[in-house]
Short mmCIF file of C-alpha atoms and ligand atoms in Angstrom, two decimals:
data_model
loop_
_atom_site.label_atom_id
_atom_site.label_comp_id
_atom_site.label_asym_id
_atom_site.label_seq_id
_atom_site.Cartn_x
_atom_site.Cartn_y
_atom_site.Cartn_z
CA MET A 379 90.68 125.12 118.17
CA ILE A 380 91.68 123.38 114.94
CA TYR A 381 93.76 120.29 115.51
CA LEU A 382 96.00 119.34 112.59
CA ASP A 383 98.57 117.28 114.49
CA ASN A 384 96.95 113.87 114.06
CA ALA A 385 100.21 112.21 113.00
CA ALA A 386 101.48 112.84 116.52
CA THR A 387 98.32 111.43 118.02
CA THR A 388 94.75 111.52 116.78
CA PHE A 389 92.50 113.98 118.57
CA PRO A 390 89.71 113.79 119.36
CA LYS A 391 89.08 110.06 119.63
CA ALA A 392 85.82 108.66 118.33
CA PRO A 393 82.78 109.44 120.51
CA ARG A 394 82.25 107.05 123.40
CA THR A 395 85.22 104.77 122.62
CA LEU A 396 87.23 105.72 125.68
CA GLU A 397 84.11 105.76 127.87
CA ARG A 398 83.17 102.25 126.74
CA ALA A 399 86.71 101.01 127.43
CA LEU A 400 86.60 102.56 130.89
CA GLU A 401 83.22 100.99 131.62
CA ARG A 402 84.57 97.55 130.69
CA TYR A 403 87.71 98.20 132.71
CA ARG A 404 85.58 99.02 135.75
CA ASP A 405 83.98 95.58 135.42
CA LEU A 406 87.07 93.59 134.46
CA GLY A 407 90.01 95.54 135.82
CA VAL A 408 92.13 92.77 137.27
CA SER A 409 95.40 91.35 135.97
CA PRO A 410 94.60 89.36 132.80
CA GLY A 411 96.23 85.94 132.63
CA ARG A 412 97.35 86.11 136.26
CA GLY A 413 95.33 83.82 138.51
CA SER A 414 92.56 81.38 137.79
CA HIS A 415 89.61 83.17 139.35
CA ASP A 416 86.69 83.99 137.14
CA LEU A 417 87.45 87.68 136.80
CA ALA A 418 91.06 87.07 135.75
CA LEU A 419 89.86 84.59 133.15
CA ARG A 420 87.28 87.07 131.83
CA ALA A 421 89.91 89.82 131.68
CA GLY A 422 92.19 87.40 129.79
CA ASP A 423 89.34 86.64 127.36
CA ALA A 424 88.78 90.35 126.78
CA VAL A 425 92.46 90.77 125.90
CA ASP A 426 92.35 87.77 123.59
CA GLU A 427 89.30 89.22 121.81
CA VAL A 428 91.36 92.30 120.98
CA ARG A 429 94.31 90.12 119.91
CA SER A 430 91.98 88.37 117.48
CA ALA A 431 90.62 91.69 116.20
CA VAL A 432 94.16 93.03 115.67
CA ALA A 433 95.28 89.85 113.88
CA ALA A 434 92.23 89.92 111.59
CA PHE A 435 92.68 93.63 110.93
CA PHE A 436 96.27 93.12 109.75
CA GLY A 437 95.71 89.81 107.91
CA ALA A 438 97.79 87.78 110.35
CA PRO A 439 96.75 84.14 110.85
CA GLU A 440 97.63 83.60 114.53
CA PRO A 441 96.13 85.95 117.17
CA GLU A 442 98.53 84.58 119.79
CA ARG A 443 101.33 86.13 117.75
CA VAL A 444 99.99 89.59 118.49
CA ALA A 445 102.24 90.72 121.37
CA PHE A 446 101.02 93.84 123.12
CA GLY A 447 103.45 96.50 124.28
CA ALA A 448 103.48 100.20 125.01
CA ASN A 449 103.57 101.63 121.49
CA ALA A 450 105.28 101.32 118.10
CA THR A 451 108.63 102.31 119.58
CA ASP A 452 108.41 99.48 122.05
CA ALA A 453 107.39 97.00 119.35
CA LEU A 454 110.21 98.10 117.02
CA ASN A 455 112.75 97.69 119.82
CA THR A 456 111.31 94.23 120.50
CA ALA A 457 111.70 93.26 116.84
CA ILE A 458 115.08 94.84 116.12
CA LEU A 459 116.79 93.71 119.33
CA GLY A 460 115.12 90.30 119.12
CA LEU A 461 116.14 89.59 115.54
CA LEU A 462 119.67 90.89 115.09
CA ARG A 463 122.75 88.99 116.25
CA PRO A 464 126.45 89.88 116.32
CA GLY A 465 127.84 90.20 112.80
CA ASP A 466 124.44 90.75 111.18
CA HIS A 467 123.68 93.49 108.69
CA ALA A 468 120.36 95.31 108.51
CA VAL A 469 118.79 97.61 105.95
CA ALA A 470 116.43 100.45 106.79
CA THR A 471 115.49 103.60 104.88
CA ARG A 472 116.24 107.28 105.17
CA LEU A 473 112.54 107.85 105.91
CA GLU A 474 112.71 106.10 109.26
CA HIS A 475 111.57 107.47 112.57
CA ASN A 476 114.03 107.43 115.47
CA SER A 477 112.17 104.41 116.82
CA VAL A 478 113.94 102.45 114.06
CA LEU A 479 117.08 104.55 113.65
CA ARG A 480 118.06 104.66 117.30
CA PRO A 481 117.88 100.91 118.05
CA LEU A 482 119.93 100.28 114.89
CA HIS A 483 122.40 103.00 115.84
CA HIS A 484 122.65 101.64 119.36
CA LEU A 485 123.48 98.14 118.11
CA THR A 486 126.06 99.61 115.73
CA GLN A 487 127.71 101.66 118.46
CA ALA A 488 127.83 98.55 120.62
CA GLY A 489 129.73 96.77 117.82
CA VAL A 490 126.94 94.24 117.24
CA ILE A 491 125.68 95.01 113.73
CA ALA A 492 126.19 97.14 110.64
CA TRP A 493 123.32 98.77 108.78
CA ASP A 494 122.56 100.93 105.77
CA ALA A 495 119.67 103.22 104.93
CA ALA A 496 118.08 103.21 101.48
CA PRO A 497 117.45 106.66 99.99
CA PHE A 498 114.06 108.00 98.91
CA ASP A 499 113.50 109.48 95.48
CA GLU A 500 112.01 112.75 94.21
CA ARG A 501 108.52 111.43 94.97
CA GLY A 502 109.44 110.54 98.55
CA ILE A 503 109.44 106.83 97.76
CA VAL A 504 112.08 104.23 98.62
CA THR A 505 112.06 101.98 95.59
CA PRO A 506 112.52 98.20 95.90
CA ASP A 507 115.66 98.64 93.78
CA ALA A 508 117.09 101.07 96.33
CA VAL A 509 116.57 98.53 99.12
CA GLU A 510 117.81 95.60 97.07
CA ALA A 511 121.01 97.44 96.18
CA LEU A 512 121.98 97.46 99.87
CA LEU A 513 121.35 93.78 100.63
CA ARG A 514 124.45 91.77 101.51
CA PRO A 515 125.00 88.07 102.15
CA GLU A 516 124.94 88.81 105.89
CA THR A 517 121.77 90.97 105.77
CA ARG A 518 119.35 89.43 108.27
CA LEU A 519 116.68 92.12 108.47
CA VAL A 520 115.00 94.81 106.44
CA VAL A 521 113.06 97.21 108.64
CA MET A 522 111.13 100.03 107.04
CA THR A 523 108.34 102.45 107.59
CA HIS A 524 105.11 101.87 105.70
CA ALA A 525 104.20 105.56 105.64
CA SER A 526 106.59 108.45 106.22
CA ASN A 527 105.61 110.62 109.17
CA VAL A 528 107.11 113.66 107.43
CA LEU A 529 106.17 113.23 103.77
CA GLY A 530 103.07 111.06 104.08
CA THR A 531 104.31 108.83 101.27
CA VAL A 532 103.39 105.14 101.42
CA GLN A 533 106.22 102.76 100.64
CA PRO A 534 106.17 99.68 98.39
CA VAL A 535 106.66 97.25 101.27
CA ALA A 536 104.98 94.32 99.49
CA GLU A 537 107.41 94.44 96.58
CA VAL A 538 110.36 94.89 98.95
CA ALA A 539 109.13 91.89 100.93
CA ARG A 540 108.75 89.82 97.75
CA ARG A 541 112.34 90.49 96.76
CA CYS A 542 113.65 89.89 100.28
CA ALA A 543 111.72 86.62 100.59
CA ALA A 544 113.73 85.28 97.66
CA ARG A 545 116.83 85.74 99.85
CA GLY A 546 115.24 84.58 103.11
CA ILE A 547 115.36 88.07 104.67
CA PRO A 548 112.37 89.07 106.85
CA VAL A 549 110.83 92.49 106.37
CA VAL A 550 109.61 94.22 109.52
CA VAL A 551 107.25 97.11 108.88
CA ASP A 552 106.72 100.19 111.01
CA ALA A 553 103.00 100.78 110.57
CA ALA A 554 102.77 103.62 113.12
CA GLN A 555 101.45 106.05 110.49
CA SER A 556 99.72 103.62 108.14
CA ALA A 557 97.71 101.34 110.43
CA GLY A 558 94.09 102.44 110.14
CA GLN A 559 94.82 104.74 107.19
CA VAL A 560 95.75 102.26 104.46
CA PRO A 561 94.68 98.63 104.20
CA ILE A 562 97.31 96.17 105.45
CA ASP A 563 97.26 92.44 104.80
CA MET A 564 100.46 90.98 106.22
CA ALA A 565 99.98 87.58 104.59
CA ALA A 566 99.27 89.00 101.14
CA MET A 567 102.02 91.62 101.43
CA GLY A 568 104.65 89.20 102.77
CA ILE A 569 105.32 91.25 105.91
CA ALA A 570 107.16 89.15 108.52
CA ALA A 571 106.38 91.38 111.50
CA LEU A 572 104.47 94.61 111.91
CA ALA A 573 104.79 97.23 114.63
CA PHE A 574 101.71 99.32 115.38
CA THR A 575 100.67 101.95 117.88
CA GLY A 576 97.18 102.39 119.26
CA HIS A 577 96.93 106.15 119.64
CA LYS A 578 97.27 107.34 116.06
CA SER A 579 94.93 106.19 113.25
CA LEU A 580 93.62 103.25 115.27
CA TYR A 581 91.92 105.87 117.50
CA GLY A 582 92.86 104.20 120.76
CA PRO A 583 94.51 105.71 123.82
CA PRO A 584 98.28 106.18 124.24
CA GLY A 585 100.35 103.51 125.98
CA ILE A 586 99.21 100.57 123.90
CA GLY A 587 100.67 99.10 120.72
CA GLY A 588 102.26 95.88 119.69
CA LEU A 589 104.17 93.62 117.39
CA VAL A 590 102.35 91.19 115.09
CA VAL A 591 104.62 88.31 114.13
CA MET A 592 103.98 85.88 111.28
CA PRO A 593 104.46 82.12 111.90
CA SER A 594 107.52 82.15 109.63
CA LEU A 595 109.49 84.36 112.04
CA GLU A 596 110.87 83.81 115.53
CA VAL A 597 111.66 86.90 117.56
CA ALA A 598 113.91 86.27 120.57
CA THR A 599 112.87 87.51 124.01
CA THR A 600 114.74 90.63 125.02
CA ARG A 601 112.81 91.54 128.16
CA PHE A 602 112.31 88.97 130.85
CA GLY A 603 109.97 88.75 133.77
CA GLY A 604 106.61 87.62 135.02
CA THR A 605 104.17 86.02 132.61
CA GLY A 606 101.84 84.20 135.00
CA VAL A 607 102.93 80.90 133.42
CA ASP A 608 105.63 78.42 134.55
CA SER A 609 106.36 80.69 137.47
CA ALA A 610 108.67 78.16 139.15
CA SER A 611 111.05 78.35 136.20
CA LEU A 612 113.74 80.98 135.81
CA VAL A 613 113.40 80.77 132.03
CA HIS A 614 111.07 83.29 130.42
CA THR A 615 108.00 81.65 128.81
CA GLN A 616 108.78 80.97 125.14
CA ALA A 617 105.25 80.50 123.78
CA TYR A 618 103.71 83.52 122.02
CA PRO A 619 102.50 86.06 122.99
CA LEU A 620 104.13 85.79 126.43
CA ARG A 621 107.52 85.30 124.78
CA LEU A 622 107.37 89.00 123.93
CA GLU A 623 105.21 90.23 126.82
CA ALA A 624 106.80 90.57 130.26
CA GLY A 625 104.89 92.04 133.18
CA THR A 626 101.31 93.14 133.68
CA LEU A 627 99.50 94.15 130.51
CA ASN A 628 97.91 97.55 130.00
CA LEU A 629 94.36 96.18 130.16
CA LEU A 630 92.71 99.59 129.93
CA GLY A 631 94.85 100.36 126.88
CA VAL A 632 94.00 97.03 125.24
CA LEU A 633 90.28 97.66 125.77
CA GLY A 634 90.65 101.19 124.39
CA LEU A 635 92.50 99.83 121.37
CA GLY A 636 89.68 97.35 120.83
CA GLU A 637 87.14 100.17 120.83
CA GLY A 638 89.28 102.30 118.52
CA LEU A 639 89.66 99.41 116.10
CA ALA A 640 85.91 98.86 116.15
CA PHE A 641 85.44 102.52 115.16
CA VAL A 642 87.93 102.18 112.29
CA ARG A 643 86.32 98.96 111.08
CA ALA A 644 82.85 100.51 111.24
CA GLN A 645 83.97 103.52 109.18
CA GLY A 646 86.03 101.34 106.84
CA VAL A 647 89.74 101.94 106.22
CA GLU A 648 89.13 102.66 102.53
CA ALA A 649 86.45 105.25 103.30
CA LEU A 650 88.58 106.96 105.97
CA HIS A 651 91.52 106.97 103.58
CA ALA A 652 89.57 108.38 100.63
CA ARG A 653 88.31 111.21 102.80
CA GLU A 654 91.80 112.04 104.05
CA VAL A 655 93.29 112.01 100.56
CA ALA A 656 90.60 114.47 99.42
CA LEU A 657 91.38 116.78 102.34
CA LEU A 658 95.12 116.35 101.81
CA THR A 659 94.76 117.33 98.17
CA ARG A 660 92.76 120.42 99.13
CA LEU A 661 95.45 121.34 101.67
CA ARG A 662 98.32 120.76 99.23
CA ASP A 663 96.61 122.75 96.48
CA GLY A 664 95.96 125.62 98.86
CA LEU A 665 99.47 125.71 100.34
CA ALA A 666 101.30 125.17 97.04
CA ALA A 667 99.52 128.21 95.58
CA ILE A 668 100.94 130.55 98.26
CA ASP A 669 104.03 132.56 97.29
CA GLY A 670 106.91 131.70 99.60
CA VAL A 671 105.51 128.35 100.79
CA THR A 672 107.44 125.21 99.86
CA VAL A 673 105.59 121.92 100.15
CA TYR A 674 107.85 118.86 100.32
CA ARG A 675 107.44 115.91 97.96
CA ALA A 676 103.72 116.35 97.34
CA ASP A 677 103.40 116.95 93.60
CA GLY A 678 100.77 115.31 91.44
CA ASP A 679 98.21 112.76 92.49
CA LEU A 680 98.17 112.15 96.24
CA ALA A 681 96.07 108.97 96.07
CA GLY A 682 97.59 106.29 98.26
CA ARG A 683 99.21 108.73 100.69
CA VAL A 684 98.44 109.22 104.34
CA GLY A 685 97.18 112.58 105.55
CA VAL A 686 100.53 114.20 106.31
CA LEU A 687 102.09 117.22 104.63
CA ALA A 688 105.34 119.06 105.43
CA CYS A 689 106.09 122.59 104.32
CA ASN A 690 108.05 125.74 105.12
CA VAL A 691 107.53 129.46 104.72
CA ALA A 692 110.49 131.30 103.17
CA GLY A 693 112.39 133.38 105.68
CA ILE A 694 110.36 132.30 108.73
CA ASP A 695 111.54 129.72 111.21
CA PRO A 696 109.11 126.76 111.40
CA GLU A 697 109.03 127.20 115.19
CA ASP A 698 107.70 130.72 114.64
CA VAL A 699 105.18 129.55 112.05
CA GLY A 700 103.91 126.99 114.55
CA ALA A 701 103.74 129.58 117.31
CA ILE A 702 101.79 132.02 115.11
CA LEU A 703 99.42 129.29 113.94
CA ASP A 704 98.81 128.37 117.55
CA GLY A 705 98.75 131.83 119.12
CA ASP A 706 97.00 133.87 116.44
CA PHE A 707 94.90 131.29 114.61
CA ASP A 708 94.30 128.58 117.21
CA ILE A 709 95.63 125.91 114.85
CA ALA A 710 97.74 123.08 116.30
CA VAL A 711 100.47 121.60 114.09
CA ARG A 712 103.85 119.99 114.69
CA VAL A 713 107.08 121.78 113.86
CA GLY A 714 110.70 120.68 113.90
CA VAL A 715 112.40 117.48 112.80
CA HIS A 716 109.55 115.11 113.74
CA CYS A 717 111.94 112.42 115.07
CA ALA A 718 113.00 111.67 111.47
CA PRO A 719 116.43 113.30 111.11
CA LEU A 720 117.56 111.57 107.91
CA VAL A 721 114.50 112.79 105.99
CA HIS A 722 115.28 116.34 106.99
CA ARG A 723 118.97 115.98 106.12
CA ASP A 724 117.95 114.93 102.63
CA LEU A 725 115.37 117.68 102.28
CA GLY A 726 118.00 120.20 103.39
CA THR A 727 115.88 121.13 106.43
CA ILE A 728 117.83 119.46 109.23
CA GLU A 729 118.65 122.76 110.97
CA ARG A 730 115.08 123.89 111.61
CA GLY A 731 112.84 121.11 110.32
CA SER A 732 109.44 121.91 108.84
CA VAL A 733 105.83 122.68 109.63
CA ARG A 734 103.79 119.49 109.49
CA PHE A 735 100.03 119.43 108.99
CA SER A 736 98.36 116.10 109.60
CA LEU A 737 94.73 115.15 109.18
CA GLY A 738 92.44 112.80 111.02
CA ALA A 739 89.00 111.28 110.75
CA PHE A 740 87.48 114.40 112.31
CA SER A 741 89.28 116.98 110.16
CA THR A 742 87.03 119.00 107.88
CA GLU A 743 87.27 121.10 104.74
CA ALA A 744 86.72 124.16 106.94
CA ASP A 745 89.79 123.18 109.03
CA VAL A 746 91.88 122.86 105.89
CA ASP A 747 90.65 126.17 104.48
CA ALA A 748 91.38 127.92 107.78
CA ALA A 749 94.91 126.47 107.76
CA VAL A 750 95.51 127.63 104.20
CA ALA A 751 94.19 131.11 104.97
CA ALA A 752 96.40 131.32 108.08
CA MET A 753 99.47 130.25 106.11
CA ARG A 754 98.65 132.82 103.41
CA ALA A 755 98.52 135.52 106.07
CA ILE A 756 101.81 134.36 107.62
CA ALA A 757 103.62 134.13 104.28
CA GLY A 758 102.25 137.54 103.32
CA GLY A 759 103.80 138.99 106.49
C1 PLP B 2095 106.69 106.51 111.46
C2 PLP B 2095 106.63 106.43 112.95
N1 PLP B 2095 107.19 105.38 113.56
C3 PLP B 2095 107.15 105.22 114.89
C4 PLP B 2095 106.54 106.15 115.69
C5 PLP B 2095 106.52 105.94 117.15
O1 PLP B 2095 105.24 105.79 117.62
P1 PLP B 2095 104.99 105.77 119.21
O2 PLP B 2095 105.43 107.13 119.70
O3 PLP B 2095 103.55 105.56 119.38
O4 PLP B 2095 105.85 104.71 119.73
C6 PLP B 2095 105.95 107.28 115.12
C7 PLP B 2095 105.32 108.30 115.97
O5 PLP B 2095 105.27 109.46 115.71
C8 PLP B 2095 105.99 107.41 113.71
O6 PLP B 2095 105.45 108.47 113.10
#
């Protein structure tokens, strides 16, 4: 089977990472930070080790400001709901995933905020000018994806952040698709908070992710509960990370994330990225040469992109293309709207979506060539 759905979740994971996490969990599997017995303290230390690794990986100065949660969706909800107040205005982009769009829409429907979405251009890029044009005196947040999960384009978040900093507006970045694929240095890029997920290009298991918050930003608590600290008080603990972590942590997930991160660091983000861009270029060249196949926003040099490519075959429903790829060629891809409806509205593909190929660290030239050959056969009828 050829797996080209790595933007949904990477598969397979790196050898032995999940096994190592499970072995550690067998030894340490109590509730970290709850209780003062030796094992609880060691479990807490293991979690803090991963916090430190995550902070270092993203160029964030304070590991305690890495708040673990379930995934990027969870972290984006934590940021958006914790930062916006009644009367505020927010700016996002038309590239966003529903994990940004839906919290913003929810707050708008509830009469709390207003928001606008900056358009992307012919290259699939949201320019800093496009974001800046939407800023208002009452704009309190810019939240944007770092890499589009449909087009694979990487956005100029550092320049957006630089312009927003001049107006005191924090930029929160959705790094679900970029973390582990392109280098991220929050301090250097001026990112105020970053949402990540463990199961994509960080090669961890599902169910773990988090929000990394810079010291310049305070995110209000929006979920309340047990933290293992100040338990006699009815007020939720306000020190980070517990301020944004309520309830028992996913220790197995944290350990798995730590192992995944170690794999990514050992390979090197730049090396992983260079390899994916080479494969992406091979895939684009192959698909673009097929009569009847339209590839979206992937002209020219693909350097700097993540390994995601969306296309369609003229006259064939993407659902059917996906079914044929799966049934006849044993190739797994994702079809449909990919939880990013505004992208598809702008591409003119909102009715049926597209066929998305996405690469991972274990994709090969042979996988890409097989995908191109399959698409040629499908387009040729
Ligand atoms: C750009 C983007 N943001 C957010 C998410 C949500 O990630 P998760 O499902 O891990 O919460 C995804 C997942 O597909 C994504 O591609």
